[in-house]
Short mmCIF file of C-alpha atoms in Angstrom, two decimals:
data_model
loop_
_atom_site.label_atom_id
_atom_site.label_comp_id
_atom_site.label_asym_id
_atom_site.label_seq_id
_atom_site.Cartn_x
_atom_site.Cartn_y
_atom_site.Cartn_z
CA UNK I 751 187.94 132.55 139.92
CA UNK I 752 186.11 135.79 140.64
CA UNK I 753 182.66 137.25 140.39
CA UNK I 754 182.31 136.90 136.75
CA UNK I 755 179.66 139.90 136.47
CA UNK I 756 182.24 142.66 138.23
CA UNK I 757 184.91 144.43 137.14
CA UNK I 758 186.55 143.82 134.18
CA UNK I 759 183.34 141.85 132.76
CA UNK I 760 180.84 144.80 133.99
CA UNK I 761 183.03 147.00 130.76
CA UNK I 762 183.20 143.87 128.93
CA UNK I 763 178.91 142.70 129.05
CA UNK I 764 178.26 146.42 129.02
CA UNK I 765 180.55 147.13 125.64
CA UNK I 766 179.11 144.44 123.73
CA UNK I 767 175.61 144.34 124.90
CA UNK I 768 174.98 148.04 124.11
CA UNK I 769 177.49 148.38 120.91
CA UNK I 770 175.38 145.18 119.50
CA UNK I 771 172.25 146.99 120.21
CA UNK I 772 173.52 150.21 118.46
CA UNK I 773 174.48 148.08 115.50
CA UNK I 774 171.77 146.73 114.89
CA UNK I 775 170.12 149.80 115.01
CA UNK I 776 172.82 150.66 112.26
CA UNK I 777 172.21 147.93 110.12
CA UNK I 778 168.24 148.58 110.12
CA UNK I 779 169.15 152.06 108.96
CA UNK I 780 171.92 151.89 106.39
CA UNK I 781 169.93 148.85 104.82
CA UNK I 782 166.23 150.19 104.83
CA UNK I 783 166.83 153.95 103.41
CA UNK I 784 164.14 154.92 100.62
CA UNK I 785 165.60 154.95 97.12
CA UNK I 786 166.55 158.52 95.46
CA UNK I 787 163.57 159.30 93.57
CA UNK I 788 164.07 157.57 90.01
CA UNK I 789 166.03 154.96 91.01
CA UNK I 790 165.12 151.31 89.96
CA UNK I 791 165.35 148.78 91.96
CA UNK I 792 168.63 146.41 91.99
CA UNK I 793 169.19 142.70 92.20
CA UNK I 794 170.67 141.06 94.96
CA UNK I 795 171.85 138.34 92.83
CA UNK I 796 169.41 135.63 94.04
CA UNK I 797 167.56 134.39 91.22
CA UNK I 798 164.92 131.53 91.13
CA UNK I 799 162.36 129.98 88.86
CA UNK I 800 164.87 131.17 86.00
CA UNK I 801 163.56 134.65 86.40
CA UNK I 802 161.72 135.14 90.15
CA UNK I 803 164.92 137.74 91.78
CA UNK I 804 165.46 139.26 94.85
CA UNK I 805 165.51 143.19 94.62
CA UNK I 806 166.73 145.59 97.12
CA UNK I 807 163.52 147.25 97.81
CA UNK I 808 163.09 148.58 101.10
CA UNK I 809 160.85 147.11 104.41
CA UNK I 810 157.61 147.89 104.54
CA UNK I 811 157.74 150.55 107.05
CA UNK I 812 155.41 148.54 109.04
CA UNK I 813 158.16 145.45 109.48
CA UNK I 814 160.97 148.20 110.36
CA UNK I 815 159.13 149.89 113.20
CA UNK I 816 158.69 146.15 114.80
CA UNK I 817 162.42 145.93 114.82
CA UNK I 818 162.81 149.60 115.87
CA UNK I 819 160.12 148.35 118.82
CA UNK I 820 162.56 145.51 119.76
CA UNK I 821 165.46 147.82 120.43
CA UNK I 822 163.79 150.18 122.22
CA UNK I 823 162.22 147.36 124.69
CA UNK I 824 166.23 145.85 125.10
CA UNK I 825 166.81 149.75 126.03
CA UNK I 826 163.85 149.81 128.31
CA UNK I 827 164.77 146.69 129.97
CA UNK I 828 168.55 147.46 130.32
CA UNK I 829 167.35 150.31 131.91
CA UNK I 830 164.98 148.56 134.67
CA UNK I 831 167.00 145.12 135.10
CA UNK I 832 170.38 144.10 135.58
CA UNK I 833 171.54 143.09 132.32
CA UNK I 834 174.97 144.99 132.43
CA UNK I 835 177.08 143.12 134.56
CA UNK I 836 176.57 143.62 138.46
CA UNK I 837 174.56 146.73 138.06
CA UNK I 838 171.12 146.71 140.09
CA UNK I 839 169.80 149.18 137.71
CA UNK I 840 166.09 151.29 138.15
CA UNK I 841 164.27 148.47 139.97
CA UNK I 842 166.71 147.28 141.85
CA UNK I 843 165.88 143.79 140.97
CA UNK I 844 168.47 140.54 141.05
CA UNK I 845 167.85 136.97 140.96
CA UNK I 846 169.22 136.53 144.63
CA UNK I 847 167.22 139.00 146.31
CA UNK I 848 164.07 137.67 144.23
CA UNK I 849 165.71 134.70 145.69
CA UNK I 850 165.87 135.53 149.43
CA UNK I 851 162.58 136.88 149.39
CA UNK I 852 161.06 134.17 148.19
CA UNK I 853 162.41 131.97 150.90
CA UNK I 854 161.70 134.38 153.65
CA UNK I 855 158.11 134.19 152.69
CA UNK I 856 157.75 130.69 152.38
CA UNK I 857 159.91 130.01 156.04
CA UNK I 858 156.67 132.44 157.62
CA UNK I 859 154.56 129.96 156.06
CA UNK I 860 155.55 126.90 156.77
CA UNK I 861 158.17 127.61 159.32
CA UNK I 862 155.95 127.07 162.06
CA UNK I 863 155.06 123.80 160.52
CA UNK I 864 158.32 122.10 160.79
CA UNK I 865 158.90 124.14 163.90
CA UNK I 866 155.77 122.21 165.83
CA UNK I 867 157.90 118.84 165.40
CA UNK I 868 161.42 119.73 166.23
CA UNK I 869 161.07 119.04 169.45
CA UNK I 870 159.59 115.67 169.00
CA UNK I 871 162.00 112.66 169.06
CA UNK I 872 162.90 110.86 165.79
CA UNK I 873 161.37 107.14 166.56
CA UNK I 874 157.98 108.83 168.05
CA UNK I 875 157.61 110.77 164.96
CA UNK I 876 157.91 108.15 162.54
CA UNK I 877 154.94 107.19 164.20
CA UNK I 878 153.26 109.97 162.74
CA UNK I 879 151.62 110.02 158.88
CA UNK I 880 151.49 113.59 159.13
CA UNK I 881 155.20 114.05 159.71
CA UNK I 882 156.25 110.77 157.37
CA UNK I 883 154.45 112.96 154.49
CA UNK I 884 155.81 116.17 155.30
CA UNK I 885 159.57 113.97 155.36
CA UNK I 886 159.01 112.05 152.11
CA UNK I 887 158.20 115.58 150.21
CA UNK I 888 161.54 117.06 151.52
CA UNK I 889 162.79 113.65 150.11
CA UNK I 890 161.52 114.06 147.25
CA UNK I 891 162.74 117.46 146.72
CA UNK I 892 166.45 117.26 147.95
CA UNK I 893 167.79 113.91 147.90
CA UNK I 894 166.05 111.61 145.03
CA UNK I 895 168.92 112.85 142.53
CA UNK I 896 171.48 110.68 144.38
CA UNK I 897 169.02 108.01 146.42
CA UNK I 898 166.52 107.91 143.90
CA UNK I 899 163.11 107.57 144.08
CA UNK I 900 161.95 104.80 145.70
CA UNK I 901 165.34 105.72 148.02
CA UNK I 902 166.85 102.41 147.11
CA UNK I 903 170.34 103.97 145.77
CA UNK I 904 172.29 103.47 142.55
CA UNK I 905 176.01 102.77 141.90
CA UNK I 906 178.15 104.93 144.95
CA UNK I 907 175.04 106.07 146.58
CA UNK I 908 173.53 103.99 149.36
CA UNK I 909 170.39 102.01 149.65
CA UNK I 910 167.96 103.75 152.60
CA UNK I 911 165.68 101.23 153.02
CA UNK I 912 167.75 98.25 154.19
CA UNK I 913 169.20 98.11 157.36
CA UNK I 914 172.78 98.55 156.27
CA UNK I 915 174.64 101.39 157.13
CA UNK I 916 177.91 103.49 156.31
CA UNK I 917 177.68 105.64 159.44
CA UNK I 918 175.27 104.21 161.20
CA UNK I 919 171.44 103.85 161.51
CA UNK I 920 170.34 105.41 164.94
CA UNK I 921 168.51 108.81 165.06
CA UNK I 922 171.36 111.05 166.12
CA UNK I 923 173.93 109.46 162.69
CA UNK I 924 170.96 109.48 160.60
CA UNK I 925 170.60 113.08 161.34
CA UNK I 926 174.20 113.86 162.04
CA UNK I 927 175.12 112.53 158.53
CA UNK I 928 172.31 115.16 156.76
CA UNK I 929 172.89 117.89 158.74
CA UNK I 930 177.18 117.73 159.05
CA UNK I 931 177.72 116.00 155.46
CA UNK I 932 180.21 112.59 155.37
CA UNK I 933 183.22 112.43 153.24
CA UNK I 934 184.67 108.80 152.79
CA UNK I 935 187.77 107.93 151.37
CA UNK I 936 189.07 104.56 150.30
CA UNK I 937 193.08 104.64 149.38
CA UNK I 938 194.36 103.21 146.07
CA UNK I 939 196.10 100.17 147.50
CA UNK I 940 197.48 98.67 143.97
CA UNK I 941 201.11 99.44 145.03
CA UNK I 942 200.82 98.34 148.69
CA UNK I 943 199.65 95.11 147.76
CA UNK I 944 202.60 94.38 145.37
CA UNK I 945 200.91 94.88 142.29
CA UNK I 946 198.27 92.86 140.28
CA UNK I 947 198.61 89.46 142.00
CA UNK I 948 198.96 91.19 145.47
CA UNK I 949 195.04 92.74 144.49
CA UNK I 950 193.91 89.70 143.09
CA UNK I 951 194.65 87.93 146.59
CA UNK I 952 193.01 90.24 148.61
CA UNK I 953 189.65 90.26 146.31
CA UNK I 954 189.41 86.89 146.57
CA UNK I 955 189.40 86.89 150.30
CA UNK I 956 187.18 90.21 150.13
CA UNK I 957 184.05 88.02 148.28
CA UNK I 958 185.39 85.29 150.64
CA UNK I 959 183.91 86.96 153.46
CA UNK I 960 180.61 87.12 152.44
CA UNK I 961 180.32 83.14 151.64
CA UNK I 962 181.03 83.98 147.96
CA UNK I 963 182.68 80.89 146.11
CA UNK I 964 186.43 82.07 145.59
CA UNK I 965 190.16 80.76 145.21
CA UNK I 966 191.04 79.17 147.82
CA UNK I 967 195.29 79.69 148.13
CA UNK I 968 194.68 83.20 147.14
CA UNK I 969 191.91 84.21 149.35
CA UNK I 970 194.54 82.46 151.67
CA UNK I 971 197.55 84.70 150.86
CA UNK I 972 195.03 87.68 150.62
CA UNK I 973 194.07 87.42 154.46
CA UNK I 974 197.53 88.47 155.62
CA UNK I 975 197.61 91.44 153.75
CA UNK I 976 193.94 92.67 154.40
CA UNK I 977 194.91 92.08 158.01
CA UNK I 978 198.10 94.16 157.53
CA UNK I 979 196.21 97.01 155.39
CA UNK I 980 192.56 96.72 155.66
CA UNK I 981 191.73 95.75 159.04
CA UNK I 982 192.35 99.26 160.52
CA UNK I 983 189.51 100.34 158.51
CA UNK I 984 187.60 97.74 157.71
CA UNK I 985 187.83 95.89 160.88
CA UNK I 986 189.75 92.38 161.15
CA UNK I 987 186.74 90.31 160.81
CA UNK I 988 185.76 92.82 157.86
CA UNK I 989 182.38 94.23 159.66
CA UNK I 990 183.28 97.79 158.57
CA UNK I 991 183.65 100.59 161.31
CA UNK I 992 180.80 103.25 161.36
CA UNK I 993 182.93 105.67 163.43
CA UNK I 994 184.98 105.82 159.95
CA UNK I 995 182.16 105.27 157.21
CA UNK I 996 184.15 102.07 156.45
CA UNK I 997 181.87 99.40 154.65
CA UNK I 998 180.60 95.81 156.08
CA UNK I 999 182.19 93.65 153.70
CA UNK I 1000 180.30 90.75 155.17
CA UNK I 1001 176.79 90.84 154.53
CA UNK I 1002 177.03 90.69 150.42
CA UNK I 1003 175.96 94.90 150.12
CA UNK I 1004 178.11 96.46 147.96
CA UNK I 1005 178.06 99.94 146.82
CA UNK I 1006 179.57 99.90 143.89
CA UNK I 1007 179.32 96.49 142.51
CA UNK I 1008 179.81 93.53 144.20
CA UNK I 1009 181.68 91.42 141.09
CA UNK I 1010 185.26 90.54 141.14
CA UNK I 1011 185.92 93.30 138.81
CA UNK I 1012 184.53 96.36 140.80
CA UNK I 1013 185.62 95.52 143.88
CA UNK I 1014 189.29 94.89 142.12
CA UNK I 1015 188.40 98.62 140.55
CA UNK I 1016 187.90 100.02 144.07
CA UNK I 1017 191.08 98.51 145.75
CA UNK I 1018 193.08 99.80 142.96
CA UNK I 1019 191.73 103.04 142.00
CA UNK I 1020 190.46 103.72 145.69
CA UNK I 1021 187.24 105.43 146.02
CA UNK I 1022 186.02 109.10 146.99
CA UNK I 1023 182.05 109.12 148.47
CA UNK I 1024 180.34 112.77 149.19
CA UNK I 1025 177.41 113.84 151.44
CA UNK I 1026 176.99 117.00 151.28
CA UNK I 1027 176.06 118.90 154.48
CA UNK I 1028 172.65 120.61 154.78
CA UNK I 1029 172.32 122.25 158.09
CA UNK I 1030 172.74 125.73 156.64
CA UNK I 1031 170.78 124.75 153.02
CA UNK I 1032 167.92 123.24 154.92
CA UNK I 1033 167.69 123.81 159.05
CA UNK I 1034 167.46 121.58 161.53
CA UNK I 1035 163.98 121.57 161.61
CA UNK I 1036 163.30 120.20 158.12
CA UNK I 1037 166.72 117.71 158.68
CA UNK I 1038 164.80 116.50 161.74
CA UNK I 1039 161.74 115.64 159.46
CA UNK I 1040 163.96 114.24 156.69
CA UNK I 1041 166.13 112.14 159.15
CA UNK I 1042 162.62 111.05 160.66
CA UNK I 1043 161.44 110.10 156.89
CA UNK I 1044 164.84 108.31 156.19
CA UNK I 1045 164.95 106.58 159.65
CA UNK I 1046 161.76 104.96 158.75
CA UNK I 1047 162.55 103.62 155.43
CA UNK I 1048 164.43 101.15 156.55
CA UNK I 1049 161.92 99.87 159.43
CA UNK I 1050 159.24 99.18 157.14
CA UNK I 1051 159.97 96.01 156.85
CA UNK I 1052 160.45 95.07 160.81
#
C-alpha cells in the first residue's frame, strides 16, 4: 500500500478538511442571522414542562464569536502545520523530523555513555552495577512487551533467566540474536505423521523424553517417526540444535505449553517464533549493554 498522506489522499484530506471547515462556517451563519425587525420568535417544536419551548432565537453574539474563534485557529493551524496531507506547510514541522531531532539530541547526550563500554567484553561487564543498570533500563524500555518484566517470558516468548536457550547462551548468540533478529519455524507435521494416531505417537514419545509418565507402545511407535522427521532438527536424542533455534525437548522447558495438548497443537499446526532485529533501531552500543544485561540474568543464580 502507498504513502497514505500523498497523492490522491493529499486532494482527498485537503477537500474535506477545508470544505468541513467552510461548512461549518455556513451553518453558524445561515442559523444565527438576526430576525427582520418585527418578527416573533418561532418554535422549534421541542416542548417541555407542558409549556417550557424551544424558540429560534439567535446566539448570543458572545457564544458565536467563540465558534467563529475556533475556525479561525483550525485556519491558523492548517496554515502553520501539516494537517493537509503531506504538505510541510509555514513551519515546516512533521512528526518525523520532530522525531529525528529528538534522537539526534539525545545520541550527543548519552552517546558517549554507551560508547565508553563498547569496547568492554560482555562477561567483564556484567561485572559492573553501573553497566547492569544502564542494561536493565534498555530492558525495560524495548523488550518487557514480549519477555516481560521480571524477563521470565510468557507463552512463545522465552524465559531469560534460566539457562535454557533457543540459540544459544554465550556472549556473541546473545548479542547476535538482538542485533540480527531469529526467525524459527516449526513445520505442520499432521500429514507426515499419518494423521491423528501418527501425532498422538510421536507426543507421547516427545513428553517421554523428558521422564514424563506416557504410553508406553505409542511412545514406542512414535520413536521411529521422530527419528525419521524430527531428528534433523531436533537432534536424535531430542537435545535441540542451537545452530537452527530448534528446542531441547529434554529438560521439561517448553515454550508454549508443555501438556499433551499444546505440544499435539504445535506438531500439527507447526509454529512461527519472531525476534526482531535491532542493530539499526538500537546500535551496537546499546545491544552490547542489553546483551550484557540479558547475559546476566541467567547467571544470577550460579
Amino acid at each position: 500500500m502507498g504513502n497514505f498522506s500523498e497523492g490522491f489522499w493529499d486532494i482527498f484530506i485537503f477537500i474535506f478538511t477545508v470544505g468541513g471547515i467552510f461548512a461549518l462556517y455556513l451553518f453558524l451563519r445561515a442559523y444565527s442571522a438576526d430576525r427582520a425587525e418585527g418578527e416573533k420568535a418561532q418554535t422549534m417544536g421541542h416542548v417541555w414542562d407542558e409549556d417550557l419551548a424551544e424558540l429560534n432565537n439567535p446566539l448570543p453574539r458572545w457564544w458565536l464569536n467563540l465558534f467563529y474563534i475556533t475556525l479561525a485557529f483550525a485556519v491558523v493551524y492548517l496554515f502553520l502545520y501539516p494537517g493537509l496531507g503531506s504538505n510541510d506547510m509555514a513551519l515546516g514541522w512533521t512528526q518525523v523530523k520532530q522525531y529525528e531531532e529528538e534522537m539526534a539530541a539525545a545520541e550527543a547526550r548519552y552517546g558517549p555513555l554507551f560508547e565508553r563500554y563498547a569496547e568492554t567484553e560482555i562477561p567483564v561487564l556484567a561485572g559492573d552495577l553501573e553497566a547492569m543498570k544502564v542494561g536493565e533500563r534498555l530492558f525495560a524500555t524495548y523488550c518487557t512487551t514480549c519477555h516481560g518484566s521480571d524477563a521470565r517470558g510468557v507463552r512463545g516468548f522465552p524465559n531469560l533467566t534460566d539457562s535454557d536457550w533457543l540459540y544459544g547462551g554465550d556472549p556473541v548468540d546473545i548479542e547476535t540474536s538482538i542485533l540480527a533478529g531469529r526467525n524459527g519455524v516449526m513445520p505442520k507435521l499432521a500429514d507426515a505423521l499419518g494423521g491423528e494416531a501418527g501425532v498422538h505417537e510421536v507426543v507421547q514419545y516427545v513428553l517421554g523424553l523428558s521422564g514424563r509418565e506416557v504410553e508406553a507402545g505409542a511412545a514406542q511407535a512414535g520413536k521411529a517417526k521422530f527419528e525419521q522427521l524430527c531428528a534433523a532438527c531436533h537432534m536424535p536424542d531430542g537435545t535441540g540444535n542451537q545452530a537452527l533455534g530448534a528446542p531441547n525437548l529434554t529438560d521439561d522447558i517448553w515454550l508454549y505449553g508443555g501438556s499433551p495438548a499444546a505440544v499435539e497443537a504445535t506438531i500439527v499446526n507447526g509454529r512461527q517464533g519472531y525476534m526482531p532485529p535491532h542493530r539499526e533501531f538500537l546500535g551496537e552500543a546499546k545491544v552490547h549493554l542489553l546483551a550484557t544485561y540479558v547475559y546476566g540474568l541467567s547467571r544470577r543464580s550460579e
